[in-house]
Amino acid sequence: MESTDDEVAALLDELDRAELVRLVHGALDPEGTATGYLPGVERLDVPPLRFVDGPLGVRIPDRRATAFPAPLALAASFDPSLARSQGAAMGREAAAHGQDVLLGPGTNLIRVPHGGRNFEYFSEDPVHSAAFAAAVVEGVQSEDVLACVKHYVANNQETDRATVDVRVGEQPLRELYLPAFRAAVDAGAGAVMSGYNSVNGTPMSEHGRLLGDVLKGEWGFEGFVVSDWFGTTDSVRSANGGLDVEMPGVTGEELASLMGMDEGGPDVDFDELGGGMPDMRTAARFETELAADVEAGDVSADRLADMAGRVLSQMASVGRLDGERPDGALDTDEHRALAERVAVRGTVLLANDGVLPLDDEADVAVVGPNVDEALLGGGGSSEVTPFVSSTPVEGVTERAGGEVTVAHGVEPVADLSFFEETEPPADADSSVEDAAAAAADADVAVVFVRDRATEAMDRPDLRLPGRQDELVSAVADANDRTVVVVNSSGPVELPWREDVAAVVENWYPGQAHGDAAAAVLYGDSAPGGRLPVSFAAESAYPTTASERFPGEDGVVEYSEGCRVGYRHFEASDDGAVYPFGHGESYASFAYRGAEQVDASTVRATVANTAERPGREVVQAYVRPADDANGDAPVRDLAGFQSVHLDAGEAVTVEVTLANDAFRRYEDGWQEREGPFVVELARSAGDVRATVPFERP
Ligand code: BGC
């Protein structure tokens, strides 16, 4: 049998220059389903390749797919096996829709709490992000669909994302921003999408050092690099810098049909977005210029062959060159159940004075401006239209044994959509007083509050939009058994948190919103989630200075270095309100017999000391034994393990520690000097056992 390399080499011999160029830039999909489309070469039986958004499920205009929980919710499960399952399900749905490449996972580190796409990403921690990035890639590709990891690299904000120059030191780049991409590459990712932004003066779509030397050189990436849509500025510099495929490859005029927008364009004010959107006139560089660039000797013929060869190799790796195309599966019972399971498992119990889980027979007032809709996600390329969905009112009503009343209280929070016409904020159909009265009449009040976020724009602040804080305070005054369910894209300020009986972070849970929330509220499922991002007062984040965010004169300085997320809060007087890794349980846990197993493993026995089942997430952080960490962060997450424990059950949990936690990037990777302490913890702020740890 011919090897893939031979097959690709034979094709490259046959393809003429125009055909090679045709394999490295997008075109319009005649079927109108793909977000990005390579037409293939019919003469040589190279089929078309279809790319589709995105990280929350498959987005195709006028088509439906399972709306999975946002990646941040998935990541809050601290269970990469769920990410593998969700990746596989999204891969099957992409295949069922005739697509070959899924534009995800998004693996940018969460640096700025306001980030408009934080819901599309995993975490503020590199080891945690890396585990999820790798798992999603493995899952998607297990279905013979290619994963496209995005947006490489340091695309950590939406404000001016198309033009901003990120000034970042080599140490934070290596220790924080690159590891999740490296993990995705190690997991075999077929494609990497370059970010719109520049890094240290060079646009990522032409970054010879980061695309060529690091990604393809040091890491041995054999797949292809695809530009973000309209994210190229120069054909020669891109091709020579390491970009292999330009997308979408068509001009702005063709955009409306390509992106499924109405003739009037998206329902978003692009002027308002400013530098959040790329210049859509700067398209089709490879189509119009690359052949001439090669002719002129500005791009070598070998380089063009390498670009096309990378695409062909990846097509071969999923059988496309042999005419194989998986059937996939769409909206199956299994996918519906998985969407609910992930939403449940990612739900974080932030605080609980004992009101939760709810009594089956309690009379419940369901309060909140948007309780009649499932929160499917944020705005932008990740928007998915599901076949089914469950709203908070439906979820609670189906589960409740007592009476359920509903009050909206304040005007609804309008979604920010690129594709759907969004309603202007409607008037409230009930008042704050009505909601408080409903709460007073019930045994318990459950208030659902939410933020709103979209690609291409950062959140203006960390407050809940509209009058939701006022609503929560009024309901809490009326009923001291008030539970607040927060549906947010990332950290939000919760000024009333001390005045309510429980707070639950339920993120953007996707189509199973109501059912998943009810399962946790009534204790049918343990709240298995932990925070993958620190929650703190807006003024306490390290990105408060404008040169750090959103930047000044087109430049953003990552001068906080490695002090991002909990790495900042632990060293600051103004700590986190809810630290990274935090999450309460309905059960309680004891840690015993913590010890080192070998050079990269610790173990401890964890006992569920409660009379009900629960889920514990054992987190292992590394720090030097003598506390002399110099300028380095106090502790680094090295590994974690999520375990289910029946009432009274004890299990021995082994946690594998990432090598990265034991090294620093200072003029190359350097092993850190021991001895170390490994802390087994319930969060970055709640250490339960310490283990002296030797590295050979
Ligand atoms: C986004 C990408 C997306 C692409 C195609 C871009 O604006 O940044 O994440 O995959 O559009 O929709």
XYZ file of C-alpha atoms and ligand atoms in Angstrom:
708
model
C 0.000 0.000 0.000
C 1.176 3.489 -0.799
C 2.204 5.467 2.276
C 0.599 8.833 2.905
C 3.910 10.569 2.242
C 4.270 8.804 -1.100
C 0.683 9.547 -2.021
C 1.110 13.236 -1.204
C 4.479 13.395 -2.965
C 2.945 11.835 -6.080
C 0.145 14.379 -6.036
C 2.540 17.270 -5.562
C 4.430 16.078 -8.657
C 1.236 16.162 -10.676
C -0.229 19.460 -9.504
C 0.570 22.524 -11.558
C 1.184 25.891 -9.964
C -2.364 27.141 -10.331
C -3.651 23.970 -8.724
C -1.198 24.246 -5.836
C -2.378 27.808 -5.242
C -5.966 26.621 -5.406
C -5.257 24.308 -2.454
C -4.058 27.112 -0.178
C -6.766 29.750 -0.298
C -10.463 29.714 0.445
C -13.274 30.086 -2.060
C -17.068 30.238 -1.913
C -18.709 26.947 -0.981
C -21.191 26.099 -3.757
C -23.363 24.351 -1.148
C -23.273 27.418 1.079
C -22.718 25.473 4.292
C -19.005 25.843 5.029
C -17.476 28.747 6.924
C -14.359 28.187 4.842
C -13.952 26.117 1.689
C -11.079 24.679 -0.301
C -12.415 23.517 -3.673
C -9.929 20.666 -4.211
C -8.650 19.551 -7.603
C -11.125 17.414 -9.472
C -8.654 16.352 -12.151
C -6.640 14.474 -9.526
C -9.538 13.361 -7.327
C -8.642 15.768 -4.528
C -12.036 16.483 -2.978
C -13.151 19.793 -1.486
C -12.382 20.497 2.183
C -15.022 22.215 4.280
C -14.218 24.165 7.460
C -16.969 25.000 9.924
C -17.326 26.994 13.161
C -16.846 26.382 15.985
C -16.103 25.619 19.644
C -19.687 25.306 21.018
C -20.998 23.072 18.249
C -21.531 23.319 14.515
C -22.626 26.694 13.117
C -24.159 26.613 9.664
C -26.624 29.231 8.457
C -30.192 27.903 8.605
C -29.055 24.524 9.939
C -29.347 23.121 13.418
C -26.895 21.283 15.649
C -26.486 20.440 19.302
C -25.705 23.613 21.256
C -23.126 22.333 23.720
C -22.096 24.226 26.840
C -19.472 26.893 26.263
C -15.872 25.656 26.570
C -15.465 27.623 29.809
C -18.344 25.602 31.300
C -16.790 22.396 29.990
C -13.451 23.387 31.496
C -15.115 24.074 34.847
C -15.755 20.336 35.077
C -12.005 19.862 35.589
C -12.593 16.574 33.749
C -10.847 16.319 30.377
C -12.618 13.030 29.617
C -15.810 15.058 29.219
C -13.957 17.353 26.808
C -12.944 14.348 24.774
C -16.593 13.238 24.629
C -17.819 16.708 23.681
C -15.084 16.987 21.048
C -16.093 13.634 19.566
C -19.764 14.604 19.520
C -18.974 17.919 17.818
C -16.831 16.010 15.321
C -19.730 13.663 14.548
C -22.082 16.606 14.078
C -19.603 18.351 11.768
C -19.318 15.176 9.704
C -23.097 14.745 9.579
C -23.254 18.240 8.110
C -20.684 17.303 5.462
C -17.854 19.275 7.059
C -14.223 18.185 7.329
C -12.543 20.663 9.688
C -14.016 22.014 12.931
C -12.804 25.527 13.760
C -12.009 24.825 17.390
C -11.006 24.415 20.117
C -10.266 28.007 21.116
C -7.294 27.731 23.419
C -6.305 31.278 24.248
C -5.507 31.813 27.890
C -7.967 33.964 29.813
C -5.858 36.991 30.671
C -8.433 39.804 30.816
C -11.658 39.242 32.799
C -13.597 41.429 30.337
C -12.606 39.322 27.314
C -15.538 39.050 24.901
C -14.579 35.493 23.938
C -13.641 34.167 27.371
C -16.634 31.829 27.167
C -15.005 30.227 24.105
C -11.785 29.498 25.993
C -10.860 27.204 28.861
C -8.929 28.793 31.650
C -6.500 31.267 33.159
C -4.055 28.413 33.820
C -1.801 26.820 31.192
C -1.763 23.270 32.560
C -5.529 23.242 32.858
C -6.040 24.793 29.390
C -3.573 22.349 27.875
C -5.442 19.335 29.241
C -8.721 20.550 27.740
C -7.234 21.634 24.416
C -5.629 18.222 23.931
C -8.788 16.365 24.935
C -11.046 18.296 22.551
C -8.573 17.774 19.689
C -8.419 14.037 20.385
C -12.189 13.842 20.517
C -12.864 15.750 17.297
C -10.195 13.873 15.371
C -11.319 10.472 16.667
C -14.258 11.015 14.317
C -12.018 11.632 11.288
C -12.728 15.341 11.337
C -9.755 17.708 11.664
C -9.539 20.110 14.591
C -8.297 23.674 14.011
C -6.849 25.125 17.204
C -7.270 28.875 17.484
C -6.212 31.713 17.789
C -2.426 31.332 17.833
C -1.248 33.190 19.964
C -1.797 35.896 22.594
C -5.180 36.824 21.120
C -6.462 37.544 24.610
C -8.771 40.497 24.030
C -11.340 41.578 21.471
C -10.773 45.315 21.655
C -8.646 46.136 18.596
C -8.060 42.417 18.127
C -7.465 42.885 14.406
C -4.660 45.366 14.846
C -3.344 45.284 18.384
C 0.336 44.610 18.977
C 0.899 42.448 22.035
C 4.203 43.155 23.736
C 4.892 40.042 25.717
C 8.077 38.670 27.220
C 9.441 35.280 26.246
C 8.851 33.864 29.718
C 5.081 34.496 29.942
C 4.728 33.526 26.284
C 6.380 30.169 26.939
C 4.967 29.537 30.407
C 1.413 30.817 29.994
C 0.286 31.504 26.428
C 1.903 28.772 24.331
C 1.456 25.561 26.366
C -2.180 24.860 25.425
C -1.292 25.192 21.745
C 1.681 22.906 22.193
C -0.553 20.344 23.914
C -3.031 20.526 21.030
C -0.193 19.971 18.566
C 1.107 17.036 20.612
C -2.427 15.624 20.515
C -2.174 15.670 16.713
C -4.182 18.769 15.772
C -4.439 18.931 11.988
C -4.663 22.716 11.765
C -3.781 25.851 13.717
C -5.460 29.202 13.114
C -3.271 32.286 13.434
C -4.637 35.189 15.450
C -5.464 38.623 14.034
C -3.138 40.301 16.503
C 0.538 41.036 16.271
C 3.077 39.777 18.776
C 6.081 41.983 19.487
C 5.592 43.903 16.249
C 4.775 41.117 13.777
C 1.257 40.051 12.698
C 0.641 36.459 13.717
C -0.283 35.489 10.145
C 3.295 36.224 9.145
C 5.186 35.441 12.330
C 8.226 33.507 11.154
C 9.492 32.881 14.651
C 6.253 31.708 16.259
C 4.803 29.905 13.222
C 8.032 28.675 11.699
C 10.642 28.267 14.427
C 8.414 27.417 17.379
C 5.272 25.734 16.011
C 6.693 23.894 13.021
C 10.310 23.714 14.164
C 10.532 23.100 17.898
C 7.154 21.400 18.222
C 7.289 19.516 14.933
C 3.793 20.563 13.819
C 3.059 18.799 10.539
C -0.416 20.195 9.916
C -1.285 23.472 8.228
C -1.624 27.007 9.545
C -4.762 28.787 8.403
C -5.307 32.522 8.762
C -8.161 33.891 10.802
C -10.873 35.164 8.476
C -9.596 38.258 6.659
C -6.533 38.091 8.891
C -3.836 38.402 6.241
C -2.148 41.607 5.186
C 0.592 40.507 2.803
C 0.957 37.485 0.561
C 4.763 37.205 0.506
C 5.252 37.884 4.184
C 2.501 35.407 5.119
C 3.732 32.593 2.902
C 7.323 33.075 3.987
C 6.314 33.563 7.606
C 4.668 30.147 7.784
C 1.013 30.702 6.885
C -0.197 27.795 4.745
C -3.825 28.617 3.958
C -5.572 31.969 3.584
C -9.210 32.217 4.685
C -11.832 32.979 3.671
C -9.963 33.838 0.478
C -12.895 35.776 -0.945
C -13.592 39.472 -0.885
C -15.834 41.356 1.461
C -18.629 41.575 -1.114
C -19.022 37.829 -0.928
C -19.062 37.938 2.831
C -22.800 38.182 3.337
C -23.577 34.903 1.631
C -20.482 33.236 3.037
C -21.278 34.051 6.620
C -24.997 33.562 6.329
C -25.818 37.169 6.905
C -28.852 38.917 5.559
C -28.346 41.348 2.750
C -28.323 44.115 5.275
C -25.321 42.524 6.943
C -25.003 41.396 10.512
C -27.153 42.866 13.201
C -24.140 44.393 14.846
C -22.808 47.879 14.484
C -19.383 47.182 12.991
C -18.368 50.805 13.393
C -18.921 50.415 17.081
C -16.707 47.345 17.021
C -13.827 49.396 15.642
C -10.671 47.316 15.628
C -12.650 44.302 16.770
C -13.253 43.402 13.128
C -10.610 42.876 10.475
C -10.617 44.870 7.266
C -12.718 42.692 4.997
C -11.373 44.279 1.842
C -7.943 42.768 2.421
C -8.905 39.327 1.239
C -7.875 36.958 -1.516
C -4.168 37.753 -1.322
C -3.051 34.230 -2.114
C -5.591 33.900 -4.922
C -4.528 37.073 -6.638
C -0.847 37.336 -5.754
C 0.732 34.057 -4.703
C 1.340 32.567 -8.152
C 3.063 35.788 -9.249
C 5.041 35.873 -5.986
C 6.383 32.423 -6.791
C 7.040 33.403 -10.395
C 9.005 36.422 -9.189
C 10.993 34.296 -6.766
C 9.646 36.142 -3.707
C 8.140 32.899 -2.421
C 9.980 29.710 -3.306
C 8.321 26.934 -5.276
C 9.323 24.579 -2.460
C 7.455 26.692 0.019
C 4.291 26.606 -2.106
C 4.612 22.834 -2.401
C 5.071 22.611 1.368
C 1.903 24.660 1.937
C -0.198 22.490 -0.350
C 1.505 19.319 0.866
C 0.533 20.081 4.446
C -3.115 20.405 3.438
C -2.994 17.179 1.439
C -1.290 15.257 4.273
C -4.000 16.257 6.694
C -6.691 15.328 4.213
C -4.997 11.956 3.851
C -4.850 11.521 7.641
C -8.653 11.512 7.827
C -9.124 9.415 4.706
C -10.317 12.193 2.422
C -7.805 11.411 -0.324
C -9.195 7.878 -0.422
C -12.698 9.198 -0.841
C -13.638 8.385 2.751
C -16.063 10.628 4.544
C -17.621 9.654 7.881
C -21.414 9.709 8.177
C -21.304 11.353 11.571
C -24.387 11.761 13.725
C -26.595 14.700 14.571
C -28.808 15.553 17.524
C -28.802 11.993 18.859
C -30.142 11.095 22.297
C -26.525 10.608 23.296
C -25.587 14.133 22.196
C -28.570 15.630 24.018
C -27.654 13.752 27.177
C -24.012 14.756 26.848
C -24.912 18.436 26.439
C -26.859 18.209 29.697
C -24.196 16.187 31.505
C -21.461 18.690 30.653
C -23.656 21.617 31.714
C -24.292 19.906 35.053
C -20.700 18.885 35.607
C -19.425 22.396 34.862
C -21.799 24.067 37.307
C -19.970 25.609 40.267
C -21.535 26.027 43.687
C -19.909 29.295 44.723
C -21.604 29.626 48.100
C -24.342 27.795 50.015
C -25.628 28.335 53.540
C -27.596 25.088 53.392
C -30.571 26.207 51.307
C -29.361 23.917 48.518
C -30.203 21.329 47.452
C -33.824 22.464 47.312
C -36.587 20.489 48.989
C -38.621 18.636 46.393
C -41.865 20.061 47.762
C -40.756 23.678 48.137
C -42.824 26.400 46.487
C -40.393 28.215 44.217
C -40.418 31.707 42.735
C -38.348 31.648 39.542
C -37.157 35.205 39.003
C -35.090 36.870 36.319
C -35.426 38.859 33.129
C -34.446 36.004 30.796
C -35.865 32.929 32.501
C -37.870 32.047 29.388
C -34.873 31.347 27.201
C -31.933 28.987 27.276
C -28.607 30.806 27.245
C -26.928 29.151 24.278
C -23.718 31.147 24.173
C -22.238 34.483 23.270
C -22.236 36.339 19.992
C -20.036 35.726 16.981
C -18.724 32.806 15.005
C -19.550 30.349 17.812
C -23.342 30.840 17.678
C -25.230 27.550 17.307
C -28.933 26.988 16.641
C -30.132 23.863 18.468
C -32.974 21.450 17.724
C -34.224 21.554 21.299
C -33.626 23.644 24.375
C -34.807 23.910 27.939
C -35.344 27.225 29.665
C -34.857 27.898 33.379
C -38.624 28.086 33.879
C -39.156 24.772 32.079
C -36.316 23.055 33.910
C -37.474 24.102 37.370
C -41.172 23.549 36.618
C -40.583 20.007 35.402
C -38.559 19.128 38.478
C -40.402 20.986 41.232
C -42.855 19.159 43.505
C -44.185 22.444 44.891
C -45.820 25.397 43.220
C -43.744 27.454 40.750
C -44.376 31.138 40.120
C -42.482 33.246 37.610
C -41.546 36.928 37.695
C -39.184 38.687 35.324
C -38.749 41.777 37.466
C -36.652 43.899 35.108
C -36.243 44.368 31.358
C -34.613 41.444 29.518
C -30.927 41.378 28.700
C -30.641 41.361 24.904
C -28.261 38.916 23.266
C -25.484 40.194 21.052
C -25.714 38.158 17.864
C -23.834 38.410 14.575
C -26.493 36.531 12.677
C -29.895 36.848 14.316
C -31.841 40.020 14.456
C -31.769 40.843 18.141
C -34.749 42.490 19.736
C -34.181 45.909 21.205
C -34.455 45.667 24.984
C -38.143 45.201 25.745
C -39.884 46.821 28.669
C -40.151 44.729 31.767
C -43.508 42.976 32.012
C -43.269 42.939 35.780
C -41.605 45.197 38.285
C -38.912 44.609 40.873
C -41.713 44.923 43.445
C -43.735 42.177 41.699
C -40.700 39.915 41.772
C -40.066 40.644 45.448
C -43.725 39.905 46.214
C -43.535 36.571 44.357
C -40.378 35.753 46.304
C -42.001 36.642 49.610
C -44.896 34.272 48.888
C -42.634 31.317 48.022
C -40.552 29.016 50.202
C -37.510 29.804 48.133
C -36.618 32.244 45.369
C -34.281 31.285 42.546
C -33.028 34.309 40.609
C -31.338 33.730 37.249
C -29.021 36.569 36.228
C -26.751 36.819 33.198
C -24.169 38.884 31.405
C -23.757 39.232 27.666
C -20.649 38.841 25.598
C -19.597 38.625 21.991
C -16.648 38.097 19.764
C -15.184 41.366 18.476
C -16.025 43.345 21.618
C -14.943 43.096 25.231
C -17.391 43.559 28.076
C -17.429 47.195 29.217
C -17.198 46.176 32.873
C -17.757 43.163 35.102
C -21.185 44.211 36.339
C -24.358 42.380 35.433
C -26.152 44.368 32.734
C -29.278 46.394 33.418
C -30.964 46.407 36.784
C -30.227 42.806 37.722
C -28.220 43.674 40.851
C -31.153 45.759 42.070
C -33.478 42.826 41.374
C -31.366 40.346 43.336
C -31.118 42.697 46.321
C -34.865 43.279 46.378
C -35.633 39.556 46.170
C -33.062 38.781 48.868
C -34.717 41.390 51.115
C -38.070 39.705 50.561
C -36.935 36.105 51.105
C -33.862 35.034 53.018
C -33.908 31.743 51.150
C -32.779 33.323 47.889
C -30.576 31.379 45.501
C -28.860 33.145 42.594
C -27.904 31.251 39.448
C -25.331 33.224 37.465
C -25.062 32.646 33.713
C -21.918 34.424 32.639
C -19.143 34.400 30.067
C -16.450 34.772 32.706
C -15.965 36.549 36.015
C -18.695 38.950 37.109
C -19.049 41.090 40.205
C -21.647 39.801 42.660
C -22.124 42.712 45.074
C -25.050 41.048 46.927
C -23.315 37.711 47.483
C -23.266 38.071 51.289
C -27.003 38.801 51.346
C -28.223 35.683 49.551
C -28.409 32.078 50.707
C -26.581 30.473 47.772
C -24.790 31.419 44.567
C -24.387 29.026 41.633
C -22.207 29.752 38.572
C -23.828 28.030 35.599
C -21.920 29.823 32.750
C -23.340 29.649 29.202
C -24.838 26.168 29.561
C -26.207 25.673 26.032
C -29.397 23.920 25.048
C -29.812 22.006 28.336
C -29.811 25.190 30.433
C -32.983 24.672 32.462
C -32.674 20.909 32.944
C -29.039 21.157 33.986
C -29.657 24.002 36.430
C -32.600 22.137 37.982
C -30.559 18.929 38.349
C -27.978 20.785 40.427
C -30.470 22.941 42.369
C -32.446 19.872 43.484
C -29.323 17.806 44.143
C -30.059 15.126 41.527
C -26.466 15.711 40.486
C -23.592 16.976 42.568
C -22.276 20.378 41.521
C -19.061 19.019 40.017
C -17.588 22.270 38.737
C -14.724 24.404 39.996
C -13.694 27.864 38.817
C -11.263 27.892 35.869
C -10.993 31.674 36.339
C -10.586 33.756 39.489
C -13.543 35.925 40.459
C -12.496 39.262 41.925
C -13.478 42.900 42.073
C -12.871 44.567 38.717
C -10.260 46.900 40.223
C -8.251 43.982 41.620
C -7.230 42.386 38.308
C -3.686 42.855 37.022
C -5.006 44.291 33.752
C -6.525 47.394 35.360
C -3.858 49.768 33.989
C -4.813 50.918 30.497
C -1.439 50.055 28.958
C -2.167 46.462 29.943
C -5.769 46.542 28.779
C -7.106 47.585 26.340
C -3.728 49.082 25.437
C -2.543 52.500 24.348
C -1.795 53.623 20.797
C -2.427 50.148 19.445
C -0.012 48.456 21.827
C -0.851 46.308 24.817
C 1.857 45.557 27.346
C 1.801 42.184 29.106
C 3.998 43.754 31.784
C 2.366 41.684 34.515
C 4.527 38.856 33.159
C 3.423 35.520 34.589
C 1.215 37.108 37.228
C -2.069 36.312 35.527
C -5.153 34.933 37.296
C -4.426 33.237 40.621
C -0.718 33.831 40.016
C -1.537 37.521 40.504
C -4.122 37.328 43.271
C -1.979 35.230 45.572
C 0.703 37.871 45.625
C -1.666 40.801 45.893
C -3.315 42.386 48.928
C -6.544 42.625 46.999
C -7.317 38.924 46.749
C -9.876 37.008 44.770
C -13.459 36.867 45.988
C -13.694 33.287 44.745
C -10.281 31.862 43.895
C -9.287 29.719 40.925
C -10.357 26.136 41.539
C -13.058 27.114 44.041
C -16.342 25.257 44.238
C -18.429 24.050 47.180
C -20.109 20.691 47.406
C -23.249 19.227 48.959
C -20.947 16.563 50.413
C -17.787 17.028 52.517
C -14.377 15.519 52.044
C -11.353 14.545 54.114
C -7.829 14.038 52.766
C -5.561 11.363 54.285
C -2.182 9.800 53.666
C -0.944 12.241 51.025
C 2.404 11.085 49.634
C 4.760 11.189 46.694
C 4.494 8.158 44.408
C 7.243 8.860 41.894
C 8.908 11.808 40.149
C 5.656 13.001 38.645
C 2.843 11.553 40.756
C 1.267 12.230 44.139
C -1.566 10.402 45.773
C -3.937 10.798 48.686
C -6.950 9.028 50.030
C -10.035 11.182 49.741
C -13.052 10.264 51.826
C -16.592 11.497 51.382
C -17.600 12.147 54.982
C -21.165 13.108 54.107
C -24.334 11.076 53.868
C -24.833 11.872 50.219
C -22.758 11.308 47.090
C -20.505 14.063 45.862
C -17.795 14.960 43.442
C -14.412 16.204 44.546
C -11.796 17.841 42.353
C -8.362 17.192 43.817
C -5.963 19.909 42.681
C -2.176 19.617 42.978
C -0.094 22.800 43.108
C 3.703 22.932 43.169
C 5.773 25.426 45.126
C 9.358 25.450 46.425
C 9.730 23.961 49.922
C 11.488 26.987 51.333
C 8.945 29.479 50.025
C 11.770 31.327 48.267
C 10.162 31.669 44.880
C 11.855 34.887 43.911
C 9.798 36.672 41.302
C 7.975 33.522 40.277
C 4.341 32.923 41.198
C 3.668 31.435 44.632
C 2.270 28.196 43.268
C 1.586 26.582 39.913
C -1.172 24.126 39.175
C 0.494 20.870 38.141
C -2.428 18.470 37.863
C -5.981 17.680 38.948
C -8.427 14.825 39.170
C -12.208 14.867 39.404
C -13.684 11.925 41.328
C -17.197 10.832 42.204
C -17.592 9.466 45.726
C -20.626 7.747 47.161
C -21.693 8.590 50.709
C -18.968 7.392 53.076
C -16.757 6.139 50.257
C -12.986 6.623 50.309
C -10.751 6.272 47.264
C -7.074 6.715 46.611
C -6.597 9.416 44.009
C -3.389 9.672 41.998
C -2.607 12.981 40.350
C -0.046 13.189 37.555
C 2.011 16.371 37.705
C 2.906 18.293 34.546
C 6.613 18.754 33.907
C 6.003 22.407 33.137
C 5.235 23.060 36.800
C 8.825 22.131 37.633
C 10.554 24.334 35.117
C 10.828 27.972 34.197
C 11.647 29.634 30.916
C 14.702 31.785 31.509
C 17.035 31.724 28.499
C 15.474 28.414 27.522
C 13.684 25.923 29.734
C 15.432 25.451 33.079
C 14.586 22.814 35.636
C 13.687 24.464 38.922
C 15.730 23.623 41.956
C 13.975 21.554 44.570
C 13.055 20.528 47.122
C 9.389 21.161 46.359
C 6.137 20.941 48.175
C 3.084 19.635 46.389
C -0.117 21.011 47.862
C -3.274 18.974 47.475
C -6.004 21.538 47.490
C -9.686 22.260 46.962
C -8.748 25.551 45.280
C -5.752 27.833 44.917
C -6.830 29.267 48.270
C -7.749 26.097 50.190
C -4.862 23.642 50.708
C -5.823 20.366 52.394
C -2.541 18.431 52.489
C 1.097 19.136 51.720
C 3.582 16.592 50.428
C 7.363 17.122 50.474
C 8.331 16.353 46.907
C 11.683 15.370 45.424
C 12.533 15.404 41.738
C 15.438 13.144 40.845
C -13.137 34.312 14.208
C -12.787 32.836 14.126
C -13.788 32.124 13.254
C -13.798 32.777 11.888
C -14.753 32.142 10.920
C -13.330 34.920 12.830
O -13.868 36.191 12.947
O -12.147 35.000 14.911
O -12.772 32.284 15.420
O -13.493 30.753 13.197
O -14.165 34.131 12.034
O -16.073 32.404 11.278
